[in-house]
Coordinates of C-alpha atoms in Angstrom, one line a residue:
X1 CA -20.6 -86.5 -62.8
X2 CA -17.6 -85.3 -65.2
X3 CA -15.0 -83.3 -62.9
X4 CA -15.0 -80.3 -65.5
X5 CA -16.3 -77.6 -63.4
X6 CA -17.0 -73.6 -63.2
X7 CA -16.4 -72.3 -59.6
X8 CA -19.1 -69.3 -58.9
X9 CA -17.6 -67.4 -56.3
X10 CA -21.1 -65.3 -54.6
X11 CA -20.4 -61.9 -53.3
X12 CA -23.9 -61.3 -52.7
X13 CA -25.6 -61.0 -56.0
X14 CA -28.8 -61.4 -56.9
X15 CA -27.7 -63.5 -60.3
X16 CA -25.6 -66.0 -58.2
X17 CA -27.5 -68.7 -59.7
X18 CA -28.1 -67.5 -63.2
X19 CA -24.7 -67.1 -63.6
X20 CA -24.2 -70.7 -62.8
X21 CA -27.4 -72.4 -65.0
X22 CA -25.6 -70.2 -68.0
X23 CA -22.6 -71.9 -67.2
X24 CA -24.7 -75.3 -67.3
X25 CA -26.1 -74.4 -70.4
X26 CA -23.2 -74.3 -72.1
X27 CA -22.8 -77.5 -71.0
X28 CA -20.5 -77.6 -68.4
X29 CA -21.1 -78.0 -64.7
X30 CA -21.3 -74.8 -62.3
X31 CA -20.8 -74.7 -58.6
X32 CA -21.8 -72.1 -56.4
X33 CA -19.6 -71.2 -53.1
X34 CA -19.8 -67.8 -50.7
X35 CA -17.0 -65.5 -50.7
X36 CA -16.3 -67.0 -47.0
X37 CA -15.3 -70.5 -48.2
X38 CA -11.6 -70.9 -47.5
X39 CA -9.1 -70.4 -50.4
X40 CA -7.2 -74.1 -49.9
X41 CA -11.2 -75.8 -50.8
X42 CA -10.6 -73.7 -53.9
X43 CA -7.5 -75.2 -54.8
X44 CA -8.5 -78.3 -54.0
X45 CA -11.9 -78.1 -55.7
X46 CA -10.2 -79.1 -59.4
X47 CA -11.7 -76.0 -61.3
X48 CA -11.5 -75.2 -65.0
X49 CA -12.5 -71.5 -63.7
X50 CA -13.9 -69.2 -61.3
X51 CA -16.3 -66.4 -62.0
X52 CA -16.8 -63.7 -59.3
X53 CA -20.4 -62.4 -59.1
X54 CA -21.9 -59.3 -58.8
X55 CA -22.7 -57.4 -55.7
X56 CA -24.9 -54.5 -53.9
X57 CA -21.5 -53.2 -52.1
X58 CA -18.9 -50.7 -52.9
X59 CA -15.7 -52.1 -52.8
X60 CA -13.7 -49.7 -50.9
X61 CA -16.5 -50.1 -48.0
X62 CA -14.6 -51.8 -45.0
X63 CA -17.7 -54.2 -44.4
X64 CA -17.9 -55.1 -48.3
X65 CA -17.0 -58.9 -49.0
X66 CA -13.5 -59.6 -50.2
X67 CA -11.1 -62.1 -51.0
X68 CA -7.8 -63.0 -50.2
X69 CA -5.5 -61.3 -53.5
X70 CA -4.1 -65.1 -53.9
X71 CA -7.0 -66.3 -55.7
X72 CA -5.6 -64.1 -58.7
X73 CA -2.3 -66.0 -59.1
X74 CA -3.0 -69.9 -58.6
X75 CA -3.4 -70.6 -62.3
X76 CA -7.0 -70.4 -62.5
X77 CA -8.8 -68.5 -65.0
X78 CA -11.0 -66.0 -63.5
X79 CA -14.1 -63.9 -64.9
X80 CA -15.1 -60.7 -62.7
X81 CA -18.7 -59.4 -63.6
X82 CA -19.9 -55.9 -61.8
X83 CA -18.9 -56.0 -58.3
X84 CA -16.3 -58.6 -59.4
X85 CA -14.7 -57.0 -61.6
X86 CA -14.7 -54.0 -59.6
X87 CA -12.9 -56.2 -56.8
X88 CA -10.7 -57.7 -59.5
X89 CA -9.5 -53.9 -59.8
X90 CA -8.9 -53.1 -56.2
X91 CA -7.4 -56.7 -55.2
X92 CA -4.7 -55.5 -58.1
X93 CA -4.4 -52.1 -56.8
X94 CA -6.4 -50.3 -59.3
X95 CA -8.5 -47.6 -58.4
X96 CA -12.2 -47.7 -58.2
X97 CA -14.9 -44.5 -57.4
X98 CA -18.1 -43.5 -57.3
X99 CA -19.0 -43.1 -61.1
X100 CA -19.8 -39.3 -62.3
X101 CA -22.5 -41.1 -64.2
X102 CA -24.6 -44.0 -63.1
X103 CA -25.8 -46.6 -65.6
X104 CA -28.5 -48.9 -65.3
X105 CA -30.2 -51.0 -67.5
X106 CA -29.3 -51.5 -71.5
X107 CA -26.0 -49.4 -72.8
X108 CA -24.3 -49.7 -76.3
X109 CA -20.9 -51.5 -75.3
X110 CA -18.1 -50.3 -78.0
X111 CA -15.7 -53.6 -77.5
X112 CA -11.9 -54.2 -78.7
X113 CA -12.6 -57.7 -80.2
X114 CA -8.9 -59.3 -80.9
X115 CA -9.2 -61.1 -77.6
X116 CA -10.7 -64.2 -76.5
X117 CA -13.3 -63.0 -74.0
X118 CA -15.0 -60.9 -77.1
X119 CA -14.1 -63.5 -79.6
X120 CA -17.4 -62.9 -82.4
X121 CA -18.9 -60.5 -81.2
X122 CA -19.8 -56.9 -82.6
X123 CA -17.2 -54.0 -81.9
X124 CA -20.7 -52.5 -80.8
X125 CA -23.2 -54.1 -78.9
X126 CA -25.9 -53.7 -75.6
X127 CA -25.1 -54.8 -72.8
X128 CA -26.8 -54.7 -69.3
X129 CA -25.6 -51.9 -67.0
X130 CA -26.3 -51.6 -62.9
X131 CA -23.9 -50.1 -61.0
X132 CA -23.0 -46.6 -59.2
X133 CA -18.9 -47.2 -59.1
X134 CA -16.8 -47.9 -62.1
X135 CA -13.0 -48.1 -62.0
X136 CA -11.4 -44.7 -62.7
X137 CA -7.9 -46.3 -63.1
X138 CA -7.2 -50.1 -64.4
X139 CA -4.4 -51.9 -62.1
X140 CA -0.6 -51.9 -64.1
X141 CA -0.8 -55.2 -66.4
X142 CA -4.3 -54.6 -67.3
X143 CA -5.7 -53.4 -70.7
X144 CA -8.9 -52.0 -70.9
X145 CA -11.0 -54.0 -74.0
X146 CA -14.8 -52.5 -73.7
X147 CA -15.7 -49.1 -73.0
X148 CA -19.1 -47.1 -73.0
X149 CA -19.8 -43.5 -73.2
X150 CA -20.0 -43.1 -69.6
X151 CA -17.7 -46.1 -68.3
X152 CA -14.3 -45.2 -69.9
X153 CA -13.4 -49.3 -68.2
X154 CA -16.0 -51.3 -68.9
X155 CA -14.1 -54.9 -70.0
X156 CA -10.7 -55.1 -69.0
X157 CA -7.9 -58.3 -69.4
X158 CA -5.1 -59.6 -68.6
X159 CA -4.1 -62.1 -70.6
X160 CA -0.6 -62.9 -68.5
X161 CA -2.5 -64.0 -65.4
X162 CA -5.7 -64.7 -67.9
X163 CA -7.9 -62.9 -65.6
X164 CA -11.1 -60.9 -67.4
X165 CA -13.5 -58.5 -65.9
X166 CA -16.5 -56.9 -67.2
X167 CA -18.4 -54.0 -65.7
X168 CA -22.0 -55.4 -67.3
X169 CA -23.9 -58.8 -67.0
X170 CA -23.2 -61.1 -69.9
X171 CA -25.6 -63.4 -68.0
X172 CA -29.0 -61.7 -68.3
X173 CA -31.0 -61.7 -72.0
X174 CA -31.0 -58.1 -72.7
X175 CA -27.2 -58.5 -73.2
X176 CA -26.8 -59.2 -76.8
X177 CA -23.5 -61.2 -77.0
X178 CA -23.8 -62.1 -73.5
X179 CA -24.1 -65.9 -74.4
X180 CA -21.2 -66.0 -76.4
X181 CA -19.2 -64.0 -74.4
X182 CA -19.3 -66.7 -71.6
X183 CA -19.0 -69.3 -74.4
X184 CA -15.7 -67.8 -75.3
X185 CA -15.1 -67.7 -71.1
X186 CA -15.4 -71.0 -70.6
X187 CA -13.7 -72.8 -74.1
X188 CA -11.5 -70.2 -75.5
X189 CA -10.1 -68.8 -72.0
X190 CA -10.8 -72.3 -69.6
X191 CA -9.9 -74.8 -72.1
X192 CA -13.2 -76.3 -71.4
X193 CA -14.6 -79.4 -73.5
X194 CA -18.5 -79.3 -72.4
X195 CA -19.4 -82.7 -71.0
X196 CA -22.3 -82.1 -68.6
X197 CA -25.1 -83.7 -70.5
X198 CA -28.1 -84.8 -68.6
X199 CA -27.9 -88.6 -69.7
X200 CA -24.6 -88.9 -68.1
X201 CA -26.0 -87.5 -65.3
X202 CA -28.8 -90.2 -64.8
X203 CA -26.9 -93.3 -66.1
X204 CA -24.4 -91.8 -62.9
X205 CA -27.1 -91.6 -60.8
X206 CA -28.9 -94.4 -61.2
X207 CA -25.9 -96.8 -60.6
X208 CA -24.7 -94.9 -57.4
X209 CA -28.0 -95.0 -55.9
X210 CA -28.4 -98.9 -56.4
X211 CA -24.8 -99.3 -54.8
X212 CA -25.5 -96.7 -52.4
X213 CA -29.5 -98.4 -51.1
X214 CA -28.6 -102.0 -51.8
X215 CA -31.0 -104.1 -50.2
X216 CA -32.7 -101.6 -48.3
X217 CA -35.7 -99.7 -48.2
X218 CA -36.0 -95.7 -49.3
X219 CA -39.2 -93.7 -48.2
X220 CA -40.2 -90.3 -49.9
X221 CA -42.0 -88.1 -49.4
X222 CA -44.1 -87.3 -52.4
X223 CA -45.5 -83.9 -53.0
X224 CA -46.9 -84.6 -56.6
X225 CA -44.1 -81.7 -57.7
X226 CA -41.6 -81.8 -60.2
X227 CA -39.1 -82.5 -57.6
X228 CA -40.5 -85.3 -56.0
X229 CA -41.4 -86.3 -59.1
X230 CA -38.2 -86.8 -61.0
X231 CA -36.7 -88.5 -57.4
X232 CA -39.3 -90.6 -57.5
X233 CA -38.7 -91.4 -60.5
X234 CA -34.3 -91.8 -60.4
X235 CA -35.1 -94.2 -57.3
X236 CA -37.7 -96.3 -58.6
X237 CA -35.5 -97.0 -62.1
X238 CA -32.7 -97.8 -59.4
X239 CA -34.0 -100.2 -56.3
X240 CA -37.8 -100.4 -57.2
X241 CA -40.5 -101.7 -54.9
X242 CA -37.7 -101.2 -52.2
X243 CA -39.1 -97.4 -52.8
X244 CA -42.4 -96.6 -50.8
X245 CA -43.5 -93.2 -51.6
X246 CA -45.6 -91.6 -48.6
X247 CA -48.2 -88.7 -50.3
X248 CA -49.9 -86.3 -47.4
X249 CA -52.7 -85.0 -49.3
X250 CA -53.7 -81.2 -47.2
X251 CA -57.2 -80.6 -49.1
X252 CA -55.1 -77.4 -50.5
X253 CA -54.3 -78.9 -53.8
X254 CA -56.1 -77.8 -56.9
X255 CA -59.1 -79.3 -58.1
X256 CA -58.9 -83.4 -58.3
X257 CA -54.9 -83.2 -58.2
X258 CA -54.9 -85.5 -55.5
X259 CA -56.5 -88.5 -57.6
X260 CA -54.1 -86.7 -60.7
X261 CA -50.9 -87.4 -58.6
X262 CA -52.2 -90.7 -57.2
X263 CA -53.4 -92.2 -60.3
X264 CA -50.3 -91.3 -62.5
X265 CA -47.6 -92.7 -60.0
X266 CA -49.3 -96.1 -59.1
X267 CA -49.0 -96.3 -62.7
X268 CA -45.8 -95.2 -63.7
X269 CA -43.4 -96.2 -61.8
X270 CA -42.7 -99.5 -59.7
X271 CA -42.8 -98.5 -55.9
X272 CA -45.2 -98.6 -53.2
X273 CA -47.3 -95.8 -53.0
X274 CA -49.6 -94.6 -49.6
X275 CA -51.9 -91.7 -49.5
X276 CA -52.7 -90.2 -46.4
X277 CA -56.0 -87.8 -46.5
X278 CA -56.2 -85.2 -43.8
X279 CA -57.6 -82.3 -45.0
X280 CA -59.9 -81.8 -42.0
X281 CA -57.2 -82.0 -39.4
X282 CA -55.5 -79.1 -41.6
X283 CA -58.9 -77.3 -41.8
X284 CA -59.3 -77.5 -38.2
X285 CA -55.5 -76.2 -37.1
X286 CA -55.9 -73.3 -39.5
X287 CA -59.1 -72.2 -38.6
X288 CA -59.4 -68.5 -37.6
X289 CA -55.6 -68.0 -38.8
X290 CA -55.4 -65.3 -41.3
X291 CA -51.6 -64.1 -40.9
X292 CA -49.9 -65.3 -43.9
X293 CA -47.0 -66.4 -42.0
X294 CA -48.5 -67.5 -39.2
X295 CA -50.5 -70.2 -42.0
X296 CA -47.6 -71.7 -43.8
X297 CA -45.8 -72.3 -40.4
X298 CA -48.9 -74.4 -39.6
X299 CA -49.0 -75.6 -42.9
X300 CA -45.6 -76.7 -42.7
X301 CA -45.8 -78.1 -39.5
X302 CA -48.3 -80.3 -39.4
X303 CA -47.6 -81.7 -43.1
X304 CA -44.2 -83.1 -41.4
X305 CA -46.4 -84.5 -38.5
X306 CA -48.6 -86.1 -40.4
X307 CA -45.8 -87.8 -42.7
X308 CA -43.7 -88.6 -40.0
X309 CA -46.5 -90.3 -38.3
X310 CA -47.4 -92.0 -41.5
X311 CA -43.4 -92.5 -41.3
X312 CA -43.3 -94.4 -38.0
X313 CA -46.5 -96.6 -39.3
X314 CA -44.7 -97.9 -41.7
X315 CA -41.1 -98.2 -39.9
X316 CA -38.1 -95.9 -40.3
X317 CA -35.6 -98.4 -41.5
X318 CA -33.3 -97.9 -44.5
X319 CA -32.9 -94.6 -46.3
X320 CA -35.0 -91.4 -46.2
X321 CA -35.1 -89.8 -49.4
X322 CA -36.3 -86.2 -50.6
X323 CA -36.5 -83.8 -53.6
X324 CA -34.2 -81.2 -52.5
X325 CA -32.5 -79.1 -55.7
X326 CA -29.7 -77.1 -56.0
X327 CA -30.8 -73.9 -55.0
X328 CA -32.0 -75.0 -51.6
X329 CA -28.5 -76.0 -50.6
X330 CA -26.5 -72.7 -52.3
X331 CA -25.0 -70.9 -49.1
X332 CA -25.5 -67.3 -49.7
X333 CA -22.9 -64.9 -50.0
X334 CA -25.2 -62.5 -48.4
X335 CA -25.7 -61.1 -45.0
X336 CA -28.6 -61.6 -43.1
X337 CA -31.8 -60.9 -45.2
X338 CA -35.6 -60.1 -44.8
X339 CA -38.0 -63.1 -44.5
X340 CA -40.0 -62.9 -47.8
X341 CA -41.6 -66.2 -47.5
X342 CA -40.6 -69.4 -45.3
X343 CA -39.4 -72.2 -47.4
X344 CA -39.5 -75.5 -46.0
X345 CA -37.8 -77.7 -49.0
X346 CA -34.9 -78.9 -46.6
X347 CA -36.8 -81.3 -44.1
X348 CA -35.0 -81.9 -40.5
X349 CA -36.0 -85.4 -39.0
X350 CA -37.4 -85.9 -35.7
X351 CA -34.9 -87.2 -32.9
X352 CA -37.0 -90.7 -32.8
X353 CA -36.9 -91.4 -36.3
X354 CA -33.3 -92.8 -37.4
X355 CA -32.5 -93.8 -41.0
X356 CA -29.2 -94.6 -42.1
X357 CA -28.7 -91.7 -44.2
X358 CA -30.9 -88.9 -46.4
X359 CA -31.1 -89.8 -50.2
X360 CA -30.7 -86.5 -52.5
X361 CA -30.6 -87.0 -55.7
X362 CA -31.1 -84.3 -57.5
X363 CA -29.2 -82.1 -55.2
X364 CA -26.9 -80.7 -58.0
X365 CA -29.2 -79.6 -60.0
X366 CA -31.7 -76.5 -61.1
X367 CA -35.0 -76.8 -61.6
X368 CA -35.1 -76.5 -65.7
X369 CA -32.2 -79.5 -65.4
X370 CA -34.7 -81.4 -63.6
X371 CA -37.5 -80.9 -65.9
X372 CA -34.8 -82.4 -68.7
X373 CA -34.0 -85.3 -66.4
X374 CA -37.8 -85.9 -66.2
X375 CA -38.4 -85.6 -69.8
X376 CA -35.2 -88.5 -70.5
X377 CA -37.0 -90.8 -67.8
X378 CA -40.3 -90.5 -69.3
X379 CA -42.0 -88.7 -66.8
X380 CA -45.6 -87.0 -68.8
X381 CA -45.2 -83.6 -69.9
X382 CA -48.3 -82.4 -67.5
X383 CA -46.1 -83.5 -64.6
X384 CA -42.5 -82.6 -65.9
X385 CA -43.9 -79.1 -66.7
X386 CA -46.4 -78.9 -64.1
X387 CA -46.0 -74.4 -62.9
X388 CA -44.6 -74.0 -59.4
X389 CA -47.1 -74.6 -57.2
X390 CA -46.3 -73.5 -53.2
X391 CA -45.6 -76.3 -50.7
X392 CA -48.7 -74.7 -48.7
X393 CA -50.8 -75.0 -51.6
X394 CA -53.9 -73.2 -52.0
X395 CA -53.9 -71.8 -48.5
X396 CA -51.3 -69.2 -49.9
X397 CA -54.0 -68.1 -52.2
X398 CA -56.3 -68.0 -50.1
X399 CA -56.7 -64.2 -48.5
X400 CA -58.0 -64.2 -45.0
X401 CA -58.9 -67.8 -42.9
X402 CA -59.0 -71.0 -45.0
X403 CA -62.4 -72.3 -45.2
X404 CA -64.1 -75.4 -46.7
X405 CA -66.0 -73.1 -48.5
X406 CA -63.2 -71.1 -50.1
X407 CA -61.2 -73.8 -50.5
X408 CA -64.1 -74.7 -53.2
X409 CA -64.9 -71.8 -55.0
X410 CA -60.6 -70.9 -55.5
X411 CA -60.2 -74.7 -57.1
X412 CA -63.2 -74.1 -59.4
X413 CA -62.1 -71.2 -60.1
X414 CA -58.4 -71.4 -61.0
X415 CA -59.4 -74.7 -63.0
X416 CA -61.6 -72.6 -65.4
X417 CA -58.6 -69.8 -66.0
X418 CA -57.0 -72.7 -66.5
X419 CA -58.6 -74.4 -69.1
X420 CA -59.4 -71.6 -70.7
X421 CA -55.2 -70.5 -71.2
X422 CA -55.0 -74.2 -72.4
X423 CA -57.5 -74.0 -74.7
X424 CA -56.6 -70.3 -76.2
X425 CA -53.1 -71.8 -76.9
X426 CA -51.8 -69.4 -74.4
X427 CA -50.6 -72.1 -71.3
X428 CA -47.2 -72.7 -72.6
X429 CA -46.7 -68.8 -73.3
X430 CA -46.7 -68.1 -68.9
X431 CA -44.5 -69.0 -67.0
X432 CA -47.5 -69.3 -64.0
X433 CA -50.9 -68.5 -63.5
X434 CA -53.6 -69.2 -61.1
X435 CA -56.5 -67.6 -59.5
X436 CA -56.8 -66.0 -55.5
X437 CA -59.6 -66.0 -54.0
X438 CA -59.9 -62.6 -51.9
X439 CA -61.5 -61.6 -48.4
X440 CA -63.5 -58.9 -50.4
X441 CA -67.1 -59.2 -51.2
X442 CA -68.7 -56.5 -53.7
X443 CA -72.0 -55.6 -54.8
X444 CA -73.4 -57.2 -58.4
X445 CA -76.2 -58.2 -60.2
X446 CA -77.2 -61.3 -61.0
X447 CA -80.5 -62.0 -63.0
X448 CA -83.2 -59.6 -60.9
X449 CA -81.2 -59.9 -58.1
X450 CA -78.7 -58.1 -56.5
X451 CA -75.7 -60.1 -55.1
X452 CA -73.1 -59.4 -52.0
X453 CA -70.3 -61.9 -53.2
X454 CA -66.7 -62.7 -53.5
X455 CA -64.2 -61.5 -55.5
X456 CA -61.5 -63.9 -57.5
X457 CA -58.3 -62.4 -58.9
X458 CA -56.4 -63.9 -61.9
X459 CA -52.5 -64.1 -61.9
X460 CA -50.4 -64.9 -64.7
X461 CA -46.4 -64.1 -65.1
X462 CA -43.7 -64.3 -67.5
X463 CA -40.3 -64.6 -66.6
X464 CA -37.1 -67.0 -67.2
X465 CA -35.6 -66.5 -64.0
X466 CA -38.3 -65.9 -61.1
X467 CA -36.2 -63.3 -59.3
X468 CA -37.9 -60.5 -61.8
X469 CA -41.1 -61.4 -63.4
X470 CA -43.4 -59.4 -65.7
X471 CA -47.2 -59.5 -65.6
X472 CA -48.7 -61.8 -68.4
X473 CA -50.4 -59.4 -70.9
X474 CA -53.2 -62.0 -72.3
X475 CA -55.6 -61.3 -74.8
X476 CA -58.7 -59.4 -73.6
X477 CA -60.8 -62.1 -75.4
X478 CA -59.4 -65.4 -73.3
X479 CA -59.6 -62.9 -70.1
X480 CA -63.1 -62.0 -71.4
X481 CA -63.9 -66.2 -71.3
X482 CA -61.9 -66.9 -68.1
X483 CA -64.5 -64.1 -66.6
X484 CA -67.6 -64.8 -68.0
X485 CA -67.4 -68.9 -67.1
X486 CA -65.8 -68.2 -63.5
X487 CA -68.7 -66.0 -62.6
X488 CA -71.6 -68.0 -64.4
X489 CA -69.7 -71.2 -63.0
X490 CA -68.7 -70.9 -59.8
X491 CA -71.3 -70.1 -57.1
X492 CA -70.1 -67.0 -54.5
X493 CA -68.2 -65.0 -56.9
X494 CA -69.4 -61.8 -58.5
X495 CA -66.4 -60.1 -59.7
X496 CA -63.0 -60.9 -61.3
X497 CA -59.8 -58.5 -61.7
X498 CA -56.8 -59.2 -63.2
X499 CA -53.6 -58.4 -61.3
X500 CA -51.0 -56.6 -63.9
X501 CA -48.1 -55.8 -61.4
X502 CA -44.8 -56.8 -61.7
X503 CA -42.1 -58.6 -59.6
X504 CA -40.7 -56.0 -58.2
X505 CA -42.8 -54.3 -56.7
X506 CA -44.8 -57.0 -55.7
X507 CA -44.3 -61.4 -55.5
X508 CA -45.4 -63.8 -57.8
X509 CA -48.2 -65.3 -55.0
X510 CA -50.0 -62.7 -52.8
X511 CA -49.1 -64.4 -49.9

């Protein structure tokens, strides 16, 4: 991995990591640290740059996160956005209020472009307000370089220290030049040369995992994800049949994805490959459970007993390998924060399983890198693009107590709305969609008869990000089809909606 790297210092934002995968995609390699880690692992850390994040604080507020003033004057570039370059202010004794006027969302930017941060751009532009505060005085040595009718500092430099802040998000798409702006950031300001491609990054890979495994053996755990997928995949083109890939199939998949995963892996890559089927014994420990919670925990749970019995079958020697990605290791720079869903992508071993080590190789990583890594090894497009699909599966889709029965009718029906997006040309065009199965039953008419059935709801999303998503308009007509053949097709439902609520208020799943 080249040593060129973009320190992104988290003070609690909620664009922490899209601020680093812009970084990445201007090809050079971001790191994300809280505003806690200590200022020598800085120093130490060999960084081209470090860009503060944004925040939900006021920076005056005693409890606010903030940083040693140090940071400003060991010879690193730096980049405040929002809340950092609020803090940017106040570290340098500048003044910073409550804003007369608060802006949120698009503003036209009037910018001073003879300076490298605005390098290109247009003296007036839209940017991407959200913040209450604004700095009513720039600190001595500072000159202000971007300004908007209601945020009389909304860029400021200087070029002595080469520190740059900016009161709006360069890093989110509404802002027009916000692209080039972080160009400009990272090459005109950082010097940097952009040398994080991705087949670097596998020929790297590949050749420590081989010196790292040796002779020994490496068990996965195979989920039939992306994840797993592309470690699967790094490990295999490394040490080979030395790889035995353990797949705990829950019954909670969609329809035939089991055989899907099964068939393609045997296949495609040299390894050993074991399939354990439980779906009864998952039936049977969530039957009567209808707390959402309460169901993944279980979920959870007993997936890792069955694989670590499947595990201890098969001996625990050697490595233990797993598909853990970047944004499952990022140490917030929040606080503590609500539960929204448990995630269980980090596995902890049991005390009576020892390997010699755990085997992440795509640790460094987001997931759109790993999709790239996955198209470079050859993975199929139907896997390497396969939509996020929950570790719990269906049973997160599933309203109410997981039955046999329900099972059936959600995996019949989310595989029509699927074929039908397919076929309408529309697939590529969400970024997920899927059916839920309710606990509602409504009166219809079938035929003569009248019915007393289920009700199926269709979800579909757009986003690039996933923390903000907007609901998928789709053509009436392929909504019309998706309808029509769900409730002609699929015994026990009578009645399909389409959920048009965006994230926030609501999640992407319903559970």
């Amino acid at each position: 991995m080249s040593k060129e790297k973009i320190l992104v210092l988290d003070f609690g934002g909620q664009y922490n990591q899209l601020i680093a995968r812009r970084v990445r995609d201007e090809k050079v390699y971001a790191e994300i640290l809280p505003y806690t880690v200590p200022l020598e692992k800085i120093k130490d850390g060999g960084y081209k740059g470090i860009i503060f994040t944004g925040g939900p604080n006021s920076v005056y507020d005693p409890e606010s996160p903030h940083y040693t003033e140090e940071i400003l004057g060991i010879g690193v570039p730096v980049l405040g956005i929002c809340y950092g370059c609020q803090l940017i202010a106040y570290m340098e004794k500048g003044e910073v209020a409550t804003a007369p006027v608060s802006e949120y969302g698009k503003i036209e930017l009037t910018a001073d472009t003879g300076n490298l941060l605005f390098k290109g751009i247009n003296k007036k532009s839209t940017v991407w307000m959200s913040h209450t505060d604004y700095i009513s005085k720039p600190p001595a040595g500072y000159s202000v370089i971007g300004r908007t009718s209601d945020c009389p500092c909304a860029a400021m430099q200087n070029t002595e220290k080469n520190i740059y802040a900016v009161q709006f998000h360069p890093e989110v798409t509404h802002c027009e030049f916000g692209r080039q702006i972080l160009h400009n950031f990272l090459y005109e300001v950082c010097g940097c040369k952009g040398d994080w491609v991705m087949d670097s990054f596998i020929d790297t890979t590949v050749a420590e995992l081989r010196e790292q495994i040796g002779n020994k053996k490496v068990i996965l755990g195979l989920s039939g994800g992306v994840d797993s997928a592309v470690t699967a995949a790094l490990i295999s083109k490394a040490v080979g049949k030395q790889l035995t890939c353990v797949f705990v199939d829950h019954g909670l998949m969609r329809l035939n994805e089991g055989d899907e995963v099964e068939s393609t892996f045997v296949k495609l890559f040299d390894m050993n490959f074991v399939r354990v089927n439980c779906g009864d014994v998952f039936l049977e420990k969530l039957k009567g459970i209808t707390d959402p919670e309460e169901k993944r925990k279980i979920i959870g749970t007993e997936f890792y007993k069955v694989f670590w019995d499947e595990i201890k079958k098969n001996s625990s020697e050697g490595f233990f390998a797993q598909g853990t990605i970047y944004p499952d290791c990022i140490e917030s720079g929040k606080g503590d924060a609500d539960t929204i869903k448990t995630h269980h992508n980090k596995v902890k071993m049991p005390e009576d399983i020892k390997f010699e080590g755990v085997i992440e190789p795509l640790k460094s990583l987001f997931k759109d890198e790993v999709r790239r890594v996955g198209e470079k090894l050859g993975i199929p497009k139907e896997l390497v693009w396969r939509q996020p699909f929950p570790g719990p599966g269906l049973g997160i889709r599933i309203i109410g107590e997981i039955t046999e029965e329900k099972i059936g009718i959600l995996q019949h029906a989310d595989a029509i709305f699927r074929e039908e997006m397919e076929k309408g040309g529309y697939a590529d065009k969400l970024s997920q969609f899927f059916a839920v199965i309710t606990d509602l039953r409504s009166v219809g008419v079938m035929g003569d008869h009248r019915t007393y059935e289920r009700m199926v709801v269709l979800r579909a999303v757009t986003t690039d990000n996933f923390m903000t998503a907007d609901w998928a308009h789709i053509p009436y007509e392929l909504l019309a089809k998706a309808s029509n053949r769900i409730t002609n097709e699929v015994r026990g439902i009578n009645r399909v909606t389409y959920d048009i609520t965006s994230k926030p208020p609501a999640t992407v799943e319903w559970e």
